[in-house]
Tab-separated table of C-alpha atoms (C1' of nucleotides) in Angstrom:
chain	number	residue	atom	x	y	z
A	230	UNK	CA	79.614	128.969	228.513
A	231	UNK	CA	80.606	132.839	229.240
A	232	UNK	CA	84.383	132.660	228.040
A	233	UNK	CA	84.507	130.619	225.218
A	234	UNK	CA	85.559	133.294	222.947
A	235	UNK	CA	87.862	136.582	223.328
A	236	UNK	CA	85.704	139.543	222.517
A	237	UNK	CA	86.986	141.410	219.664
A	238	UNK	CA	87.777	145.423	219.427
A	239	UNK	CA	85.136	147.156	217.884
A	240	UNK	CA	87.055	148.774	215.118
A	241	UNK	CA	88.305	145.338	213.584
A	242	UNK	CA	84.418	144.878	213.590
A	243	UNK	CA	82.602	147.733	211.740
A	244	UNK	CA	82.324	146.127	208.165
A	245	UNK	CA	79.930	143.441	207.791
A	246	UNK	CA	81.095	140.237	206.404
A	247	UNK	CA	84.584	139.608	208.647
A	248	UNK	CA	84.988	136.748	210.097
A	249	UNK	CA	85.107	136.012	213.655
A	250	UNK	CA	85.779	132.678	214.678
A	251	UNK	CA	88.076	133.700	217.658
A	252	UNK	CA	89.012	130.314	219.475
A	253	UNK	CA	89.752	130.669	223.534
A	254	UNK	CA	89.291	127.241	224.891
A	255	UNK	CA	91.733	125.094	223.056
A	256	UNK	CA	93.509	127.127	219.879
A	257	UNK	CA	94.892	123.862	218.758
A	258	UNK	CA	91.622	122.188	218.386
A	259	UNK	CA	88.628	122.698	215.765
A	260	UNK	CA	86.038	123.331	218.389
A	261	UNK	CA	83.746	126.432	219.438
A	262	UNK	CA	84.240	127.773	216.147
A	263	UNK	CA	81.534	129.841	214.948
A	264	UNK	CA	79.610	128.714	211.414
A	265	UNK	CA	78.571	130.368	209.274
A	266	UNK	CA	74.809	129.841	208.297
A	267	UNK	CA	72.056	131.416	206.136
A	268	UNK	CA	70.082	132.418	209.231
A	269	UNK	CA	72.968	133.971	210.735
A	270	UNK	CA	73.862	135.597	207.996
A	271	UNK	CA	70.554	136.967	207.254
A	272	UNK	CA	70.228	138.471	210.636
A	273	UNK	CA	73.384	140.548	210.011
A	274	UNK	CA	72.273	141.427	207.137
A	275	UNK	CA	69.026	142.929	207.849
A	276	UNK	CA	70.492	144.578	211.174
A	277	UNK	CA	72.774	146.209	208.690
A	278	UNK	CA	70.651	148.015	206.240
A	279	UNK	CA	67.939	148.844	208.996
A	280	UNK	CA	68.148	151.995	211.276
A	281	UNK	CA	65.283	150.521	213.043
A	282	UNK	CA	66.919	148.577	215.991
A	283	UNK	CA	64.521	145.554	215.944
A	284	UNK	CA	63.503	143.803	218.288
A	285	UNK	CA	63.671	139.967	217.853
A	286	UNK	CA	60.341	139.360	216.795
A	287	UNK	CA	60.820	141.676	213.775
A	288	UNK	CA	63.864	140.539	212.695
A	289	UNK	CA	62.295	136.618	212.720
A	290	UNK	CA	59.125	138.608	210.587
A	291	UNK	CA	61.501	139.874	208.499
A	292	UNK	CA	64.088	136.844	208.236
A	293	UNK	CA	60.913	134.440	207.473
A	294	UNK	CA	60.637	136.019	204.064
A	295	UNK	CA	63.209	135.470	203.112
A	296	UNK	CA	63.572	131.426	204.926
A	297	UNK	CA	60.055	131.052	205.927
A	298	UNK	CA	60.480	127.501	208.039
A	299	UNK	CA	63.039	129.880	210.399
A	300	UNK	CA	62.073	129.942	214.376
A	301	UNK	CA	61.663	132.636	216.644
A	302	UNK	CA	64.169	130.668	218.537
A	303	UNK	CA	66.858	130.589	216.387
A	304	UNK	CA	66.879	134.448	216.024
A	305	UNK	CA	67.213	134.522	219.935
A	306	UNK	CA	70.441	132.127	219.735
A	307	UNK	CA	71.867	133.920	217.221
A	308	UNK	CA	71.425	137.217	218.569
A	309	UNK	CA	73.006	135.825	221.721
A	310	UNK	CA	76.062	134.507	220.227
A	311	UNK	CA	76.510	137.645	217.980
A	312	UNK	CA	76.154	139.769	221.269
A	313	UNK	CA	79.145	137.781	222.731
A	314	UNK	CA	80.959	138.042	219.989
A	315	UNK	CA	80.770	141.965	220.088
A	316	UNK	CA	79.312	142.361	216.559
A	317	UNK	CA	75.547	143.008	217.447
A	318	UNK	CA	74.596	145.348	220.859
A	319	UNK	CA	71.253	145.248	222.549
A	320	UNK	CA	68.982	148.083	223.948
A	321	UNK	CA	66.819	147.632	226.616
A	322	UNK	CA	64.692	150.739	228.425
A	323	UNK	CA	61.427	151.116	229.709
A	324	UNK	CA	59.724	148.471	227.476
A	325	UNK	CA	59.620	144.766	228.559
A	326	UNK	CA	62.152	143.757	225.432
A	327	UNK	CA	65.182	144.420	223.571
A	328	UNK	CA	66.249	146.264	220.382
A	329	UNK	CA	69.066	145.300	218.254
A	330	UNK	CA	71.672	147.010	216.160
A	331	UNK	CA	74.672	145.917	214.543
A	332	UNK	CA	77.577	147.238	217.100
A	333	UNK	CA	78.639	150.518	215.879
A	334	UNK	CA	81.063	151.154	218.657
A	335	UNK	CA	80.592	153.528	221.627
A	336	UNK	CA	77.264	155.901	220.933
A	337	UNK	CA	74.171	157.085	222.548
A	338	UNK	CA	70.462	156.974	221.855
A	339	UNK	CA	67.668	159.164	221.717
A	340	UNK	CA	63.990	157.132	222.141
A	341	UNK	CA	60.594	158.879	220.843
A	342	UNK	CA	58.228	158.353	224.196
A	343	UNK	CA	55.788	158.490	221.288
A	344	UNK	CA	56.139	156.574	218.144
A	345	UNK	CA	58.959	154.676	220.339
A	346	UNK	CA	61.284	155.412	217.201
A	347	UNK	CA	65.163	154.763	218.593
A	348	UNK	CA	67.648	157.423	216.886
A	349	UNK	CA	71.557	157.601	217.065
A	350	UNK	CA	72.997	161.012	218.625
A	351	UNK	CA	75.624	162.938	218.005
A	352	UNK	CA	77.457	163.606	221.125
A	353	UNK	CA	80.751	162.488	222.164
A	354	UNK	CA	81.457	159.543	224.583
A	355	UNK	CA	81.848	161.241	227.708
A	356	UNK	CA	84.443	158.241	228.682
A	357	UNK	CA	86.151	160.320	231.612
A	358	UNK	CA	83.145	159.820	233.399
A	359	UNK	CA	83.825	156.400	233.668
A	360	UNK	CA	87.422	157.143	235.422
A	361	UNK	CA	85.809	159.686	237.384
A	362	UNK	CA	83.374	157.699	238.932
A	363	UNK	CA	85.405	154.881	239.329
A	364	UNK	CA	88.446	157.122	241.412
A	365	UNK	CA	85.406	158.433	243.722
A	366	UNK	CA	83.108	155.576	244.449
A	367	UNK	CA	86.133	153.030	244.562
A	368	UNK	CA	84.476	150.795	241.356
A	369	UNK	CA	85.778	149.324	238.465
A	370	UNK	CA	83.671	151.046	235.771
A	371	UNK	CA	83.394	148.895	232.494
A	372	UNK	CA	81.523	151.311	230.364
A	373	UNK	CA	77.852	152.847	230.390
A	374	UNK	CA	74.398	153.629	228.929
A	375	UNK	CA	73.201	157.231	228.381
A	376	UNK	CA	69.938	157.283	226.755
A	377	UNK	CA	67.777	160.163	225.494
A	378	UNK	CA	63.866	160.630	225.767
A	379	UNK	CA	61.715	163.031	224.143
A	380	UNK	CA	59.195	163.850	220.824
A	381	UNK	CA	61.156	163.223	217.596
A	382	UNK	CA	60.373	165.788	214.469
A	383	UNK	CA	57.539	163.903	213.092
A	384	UNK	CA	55.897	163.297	216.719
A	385	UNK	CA	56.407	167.185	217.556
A	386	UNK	CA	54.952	167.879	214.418
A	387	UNK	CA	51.895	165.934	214.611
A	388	UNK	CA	50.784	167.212	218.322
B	16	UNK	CA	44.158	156.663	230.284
B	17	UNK	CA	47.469	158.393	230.185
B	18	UNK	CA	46.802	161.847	231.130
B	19	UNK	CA	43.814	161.780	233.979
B	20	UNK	CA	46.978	163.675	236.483
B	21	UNK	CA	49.188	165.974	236.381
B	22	UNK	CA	52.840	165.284	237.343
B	23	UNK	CA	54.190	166.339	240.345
B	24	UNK	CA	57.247	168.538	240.624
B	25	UNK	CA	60.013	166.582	242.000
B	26	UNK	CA	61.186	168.996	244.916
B	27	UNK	CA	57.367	168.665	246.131
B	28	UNK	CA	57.451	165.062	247.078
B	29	UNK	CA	60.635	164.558	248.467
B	30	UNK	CA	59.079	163.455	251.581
B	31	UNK	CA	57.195	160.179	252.376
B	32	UNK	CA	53.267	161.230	252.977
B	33	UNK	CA	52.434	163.627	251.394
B	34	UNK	CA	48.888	163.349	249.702
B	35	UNK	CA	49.087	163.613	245.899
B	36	UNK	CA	45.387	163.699	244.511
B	37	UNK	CA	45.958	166.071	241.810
B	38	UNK	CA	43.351	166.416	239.556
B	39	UNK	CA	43.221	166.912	236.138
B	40	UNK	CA	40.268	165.811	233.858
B	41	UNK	CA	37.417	167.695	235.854
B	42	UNK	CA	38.598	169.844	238.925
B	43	UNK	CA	34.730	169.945	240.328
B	44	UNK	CA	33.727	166.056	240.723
B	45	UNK	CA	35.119	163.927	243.285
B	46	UNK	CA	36.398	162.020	240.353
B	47	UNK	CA	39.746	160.540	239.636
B	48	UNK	CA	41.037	160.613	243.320
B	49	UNK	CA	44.190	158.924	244.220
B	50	UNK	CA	42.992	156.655	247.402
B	51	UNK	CA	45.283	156.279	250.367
B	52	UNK	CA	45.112	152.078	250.585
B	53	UNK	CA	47.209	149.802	253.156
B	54	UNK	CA	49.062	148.533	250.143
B	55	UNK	CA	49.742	151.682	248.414
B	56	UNK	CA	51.286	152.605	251.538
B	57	UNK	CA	52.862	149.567	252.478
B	58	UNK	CA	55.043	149.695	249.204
B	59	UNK	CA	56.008	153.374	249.863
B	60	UNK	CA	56.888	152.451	253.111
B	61	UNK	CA	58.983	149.868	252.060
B	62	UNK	CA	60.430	151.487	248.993
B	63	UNK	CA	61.496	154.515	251.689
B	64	UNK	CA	63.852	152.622	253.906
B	65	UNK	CA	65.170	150.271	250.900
B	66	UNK	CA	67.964	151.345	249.369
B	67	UNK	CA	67.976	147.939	246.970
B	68	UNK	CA	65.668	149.166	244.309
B	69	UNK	CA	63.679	145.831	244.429
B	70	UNK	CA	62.038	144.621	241.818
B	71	UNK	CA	57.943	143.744	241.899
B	72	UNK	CA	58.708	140.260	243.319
B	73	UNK	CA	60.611	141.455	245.721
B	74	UNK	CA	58.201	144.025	247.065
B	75	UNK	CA	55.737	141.422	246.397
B	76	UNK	CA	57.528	139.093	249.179
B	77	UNK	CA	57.772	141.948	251.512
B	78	UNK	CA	54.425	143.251	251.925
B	79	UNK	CA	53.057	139.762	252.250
B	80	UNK	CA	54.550	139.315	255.551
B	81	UNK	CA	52.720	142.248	256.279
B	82	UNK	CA	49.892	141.803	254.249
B	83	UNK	CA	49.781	137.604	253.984
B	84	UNK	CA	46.493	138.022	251.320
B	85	UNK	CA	48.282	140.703	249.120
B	86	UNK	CA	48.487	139.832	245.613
B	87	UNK	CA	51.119	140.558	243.026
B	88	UNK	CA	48.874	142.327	240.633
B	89	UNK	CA	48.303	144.950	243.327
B	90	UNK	CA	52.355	145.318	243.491
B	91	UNK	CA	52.072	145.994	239.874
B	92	UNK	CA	48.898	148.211	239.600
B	93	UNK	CA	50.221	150.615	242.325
B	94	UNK	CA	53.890	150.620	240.910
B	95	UNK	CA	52.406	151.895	237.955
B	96	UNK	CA	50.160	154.727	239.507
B	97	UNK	CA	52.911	155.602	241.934
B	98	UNK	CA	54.953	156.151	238.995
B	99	UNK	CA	52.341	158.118	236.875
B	100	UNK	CA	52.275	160.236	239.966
B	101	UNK	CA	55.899	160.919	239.947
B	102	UNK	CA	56.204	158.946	243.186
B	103	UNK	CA	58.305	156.858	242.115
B	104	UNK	CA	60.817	156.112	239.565
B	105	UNK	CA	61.703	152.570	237.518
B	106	UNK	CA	64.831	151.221	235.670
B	107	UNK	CA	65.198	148.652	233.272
B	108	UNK	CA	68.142	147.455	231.792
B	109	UNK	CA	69.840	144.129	230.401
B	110	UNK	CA	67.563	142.005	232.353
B	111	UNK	CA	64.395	141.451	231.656
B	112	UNK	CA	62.606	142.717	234.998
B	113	UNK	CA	62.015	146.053	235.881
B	114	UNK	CA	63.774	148.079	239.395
B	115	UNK	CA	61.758	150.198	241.178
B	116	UNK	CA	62.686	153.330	243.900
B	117	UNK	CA	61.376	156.298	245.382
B	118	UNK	CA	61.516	159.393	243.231
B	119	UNK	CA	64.876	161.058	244.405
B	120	UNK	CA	64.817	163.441	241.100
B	121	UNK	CA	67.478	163.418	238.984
B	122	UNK	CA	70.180	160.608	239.512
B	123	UNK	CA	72.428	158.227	237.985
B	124	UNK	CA	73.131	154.473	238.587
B	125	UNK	CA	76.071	151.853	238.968
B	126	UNK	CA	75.151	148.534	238.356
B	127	UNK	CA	77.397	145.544	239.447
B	128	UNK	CA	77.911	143.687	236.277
B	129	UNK	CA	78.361	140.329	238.699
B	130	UNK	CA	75.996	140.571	241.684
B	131	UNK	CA	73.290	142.955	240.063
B	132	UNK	CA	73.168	145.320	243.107
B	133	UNK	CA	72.195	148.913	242.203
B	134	UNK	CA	73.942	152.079	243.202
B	135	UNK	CA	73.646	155.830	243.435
B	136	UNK	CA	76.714	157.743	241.922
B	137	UNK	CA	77.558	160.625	242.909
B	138	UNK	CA	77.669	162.866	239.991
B	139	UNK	CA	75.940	166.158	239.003
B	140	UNK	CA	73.133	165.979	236.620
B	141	UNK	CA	74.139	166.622	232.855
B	142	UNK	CA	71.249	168.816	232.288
B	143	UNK	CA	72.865	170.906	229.762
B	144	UNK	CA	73.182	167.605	227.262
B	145	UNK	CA	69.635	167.764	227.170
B	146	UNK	CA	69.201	171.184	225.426
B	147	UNK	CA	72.373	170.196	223.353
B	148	UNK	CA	70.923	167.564	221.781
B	149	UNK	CA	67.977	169.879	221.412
B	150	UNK	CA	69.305	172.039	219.752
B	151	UNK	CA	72.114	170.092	217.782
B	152	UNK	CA	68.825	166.967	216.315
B	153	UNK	CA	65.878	169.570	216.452
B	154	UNK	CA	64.073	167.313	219.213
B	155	UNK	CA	62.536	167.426	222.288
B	156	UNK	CA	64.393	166.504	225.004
B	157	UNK	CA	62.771	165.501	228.181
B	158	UNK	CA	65.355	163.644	230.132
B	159	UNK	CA	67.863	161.270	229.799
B	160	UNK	CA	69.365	158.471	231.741
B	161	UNK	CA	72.532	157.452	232.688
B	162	UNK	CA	74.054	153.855	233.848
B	163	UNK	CA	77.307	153.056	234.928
B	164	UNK	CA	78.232	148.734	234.455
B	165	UNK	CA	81.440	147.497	235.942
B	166	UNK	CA	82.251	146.148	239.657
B	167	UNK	CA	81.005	146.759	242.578
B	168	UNK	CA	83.705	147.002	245.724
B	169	UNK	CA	82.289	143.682	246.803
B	170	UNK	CA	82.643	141.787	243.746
B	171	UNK	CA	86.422	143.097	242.808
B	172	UNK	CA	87.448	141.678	246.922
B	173	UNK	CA	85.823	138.148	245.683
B	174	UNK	CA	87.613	138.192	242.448
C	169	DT	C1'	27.094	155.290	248.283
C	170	DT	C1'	30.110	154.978	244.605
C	171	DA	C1'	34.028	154.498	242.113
C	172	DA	C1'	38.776	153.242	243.041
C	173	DG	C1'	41.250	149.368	244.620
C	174	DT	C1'	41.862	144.385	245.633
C	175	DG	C1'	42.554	139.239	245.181
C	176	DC	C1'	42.429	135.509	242.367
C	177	DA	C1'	42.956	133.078	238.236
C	178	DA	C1'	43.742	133.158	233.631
C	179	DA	C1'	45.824	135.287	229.718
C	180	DT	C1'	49.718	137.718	227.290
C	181	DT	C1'	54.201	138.516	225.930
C	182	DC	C1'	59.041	137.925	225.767
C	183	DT	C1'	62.611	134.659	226.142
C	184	DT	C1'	64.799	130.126	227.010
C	185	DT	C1'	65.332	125.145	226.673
C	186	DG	C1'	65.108	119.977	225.396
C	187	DC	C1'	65.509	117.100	221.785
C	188	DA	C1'	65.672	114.902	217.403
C	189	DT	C1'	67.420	116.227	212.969
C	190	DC	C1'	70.292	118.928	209.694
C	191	DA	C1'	74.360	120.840	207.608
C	192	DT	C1'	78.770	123.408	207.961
C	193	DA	C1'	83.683	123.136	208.513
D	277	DT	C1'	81.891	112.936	210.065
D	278	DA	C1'	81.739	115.478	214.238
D	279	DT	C1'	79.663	119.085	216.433
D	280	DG	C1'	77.479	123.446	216.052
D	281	DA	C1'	73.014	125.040	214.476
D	282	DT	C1'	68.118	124.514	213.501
D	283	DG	C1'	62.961	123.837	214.023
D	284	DC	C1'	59.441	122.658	216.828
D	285	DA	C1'	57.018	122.355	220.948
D	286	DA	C1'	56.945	123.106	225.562
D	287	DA	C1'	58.516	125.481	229.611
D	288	DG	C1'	59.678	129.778	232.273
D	289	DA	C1'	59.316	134.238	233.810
D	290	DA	C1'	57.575	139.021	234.009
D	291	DT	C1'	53.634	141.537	233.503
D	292	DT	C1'	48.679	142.483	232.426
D	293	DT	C1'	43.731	141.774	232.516
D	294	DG	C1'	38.732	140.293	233.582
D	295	DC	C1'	35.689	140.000	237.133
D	296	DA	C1'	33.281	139.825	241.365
D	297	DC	C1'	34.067	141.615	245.881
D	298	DT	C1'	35.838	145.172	249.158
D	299	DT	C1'	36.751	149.664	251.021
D	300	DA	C1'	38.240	154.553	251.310
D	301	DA	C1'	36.396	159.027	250.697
DNA sequence: TTAAGTGCAAATTCTTTGCATCATA
DNA sequence: TATGATGCAAAGAATTTGCACTTAA
């Protein structure tokens, strides 16, 4: 179930609407090929014009709108597959559930401890850290998570 | 709810024991003390010589050999004070269960991408990000956290 | 003695799964 | 038309809460 699709680079990825059906298992046959359905499609859709990185319960308020007979589970499975796919990246901190955002590529985030508002930051990707580490703890470092916390402008305002 | 303490500084309670009843709301009653209960301490205890950062359950399972009558929502209840107090520290990440530890002030983490074990890095804070990203998003910057995902010496022998 | 803490059971919340049906490729 | 996807209901899992009882200060 984990490798029946090739993860694809980020930067063939950034516009919405490409088409991903990247076959591993057999590349002769017509199987494991992703399709391409309304509620899919809406999900990308709404993950693309929001800055809000939903969680999955307000994307499937959202989505229901629009399709109201859609189900909570169906925006889980989605979100799943789109994860493995690379095009959608999930957020998970202190809270007891995840955010979504379409996958922008490498970034950071700053979260609001109070409004819980989740910003993008503009800062670098310290990737050598990853070599670093991995030379002196002995590790093989994939990638990592750096995450923010703090009052955002309207928060700092209002206190 | 949220503000009947004060936080601790970090460098005060690097040591196991020492009694924490700060006070905040009215420094003359006998109010709002911290008491010192067999369970409180049996999860500091344990937390102290772990270097696993177990989860609830897992503390849960300990203490009860200990403590056969203990109850899970005690595990929780405490974790939370314990953390309130700046006694001790939690991580969440993919998963959707929360790590605890003891307070060790600022730190980073590895996490094994296959078994799940947790690791300390060894790598100086990046305190100077903070008032960066200050400065650069006119925020307020608290703290931030940093998590390394890849392999784990174990898991890269195995493969 | 009194208010914080506990144990137990039930409730909440997020997420996953089984299955019959639907619809895309 | 074959198989991936959906909707619905039910199951799982982590965490929280209400309440009567206990216990540390």
């Amino acid at each position: 179930v984990d490798n029946f699709f090739t993860p694809v680079p980020i930067h063939n990825i950034m516009q919405l609407g490409i088409i991903l059906n990247v076959m591993v298992k057999s590349s002769k046959s017509k199987q494991n090929l992703f399709r391409d359905t309304t509620q899919r499609q809406l999900i990308l859709e709404y993950l693309h014009r929001s800055l809000a990185h939903p969680t999955a319960q307000e994307i499937f308020r959202i989505i229901k709108k629009t399709l109201p007979r859609v189900s909570l589970s169906t925006i889980y499975r989605n979100l799943i597959i789109l994860e493995k796919q690379g095009r959608v990246s999930s957020l998970s901190y202190s809270k007891n559930f995840t955010r979504f955002e379409l996958n922008h590529g490498d970034h950071y985030h700053f979260i609001c401890e109070k409004c819980d508002k989740v910003e993008h930051v503009n800062l670098d990707p310290l990737l050598e850290l990853n070599s670093q580490l991995a030379r002196r703890h002995d590790l093989v470092v994939n990638n990592h998570q750096l995450t923010f916390f703090g009052f955002c402008q309207n928060c700092q305002k209002k206190k």
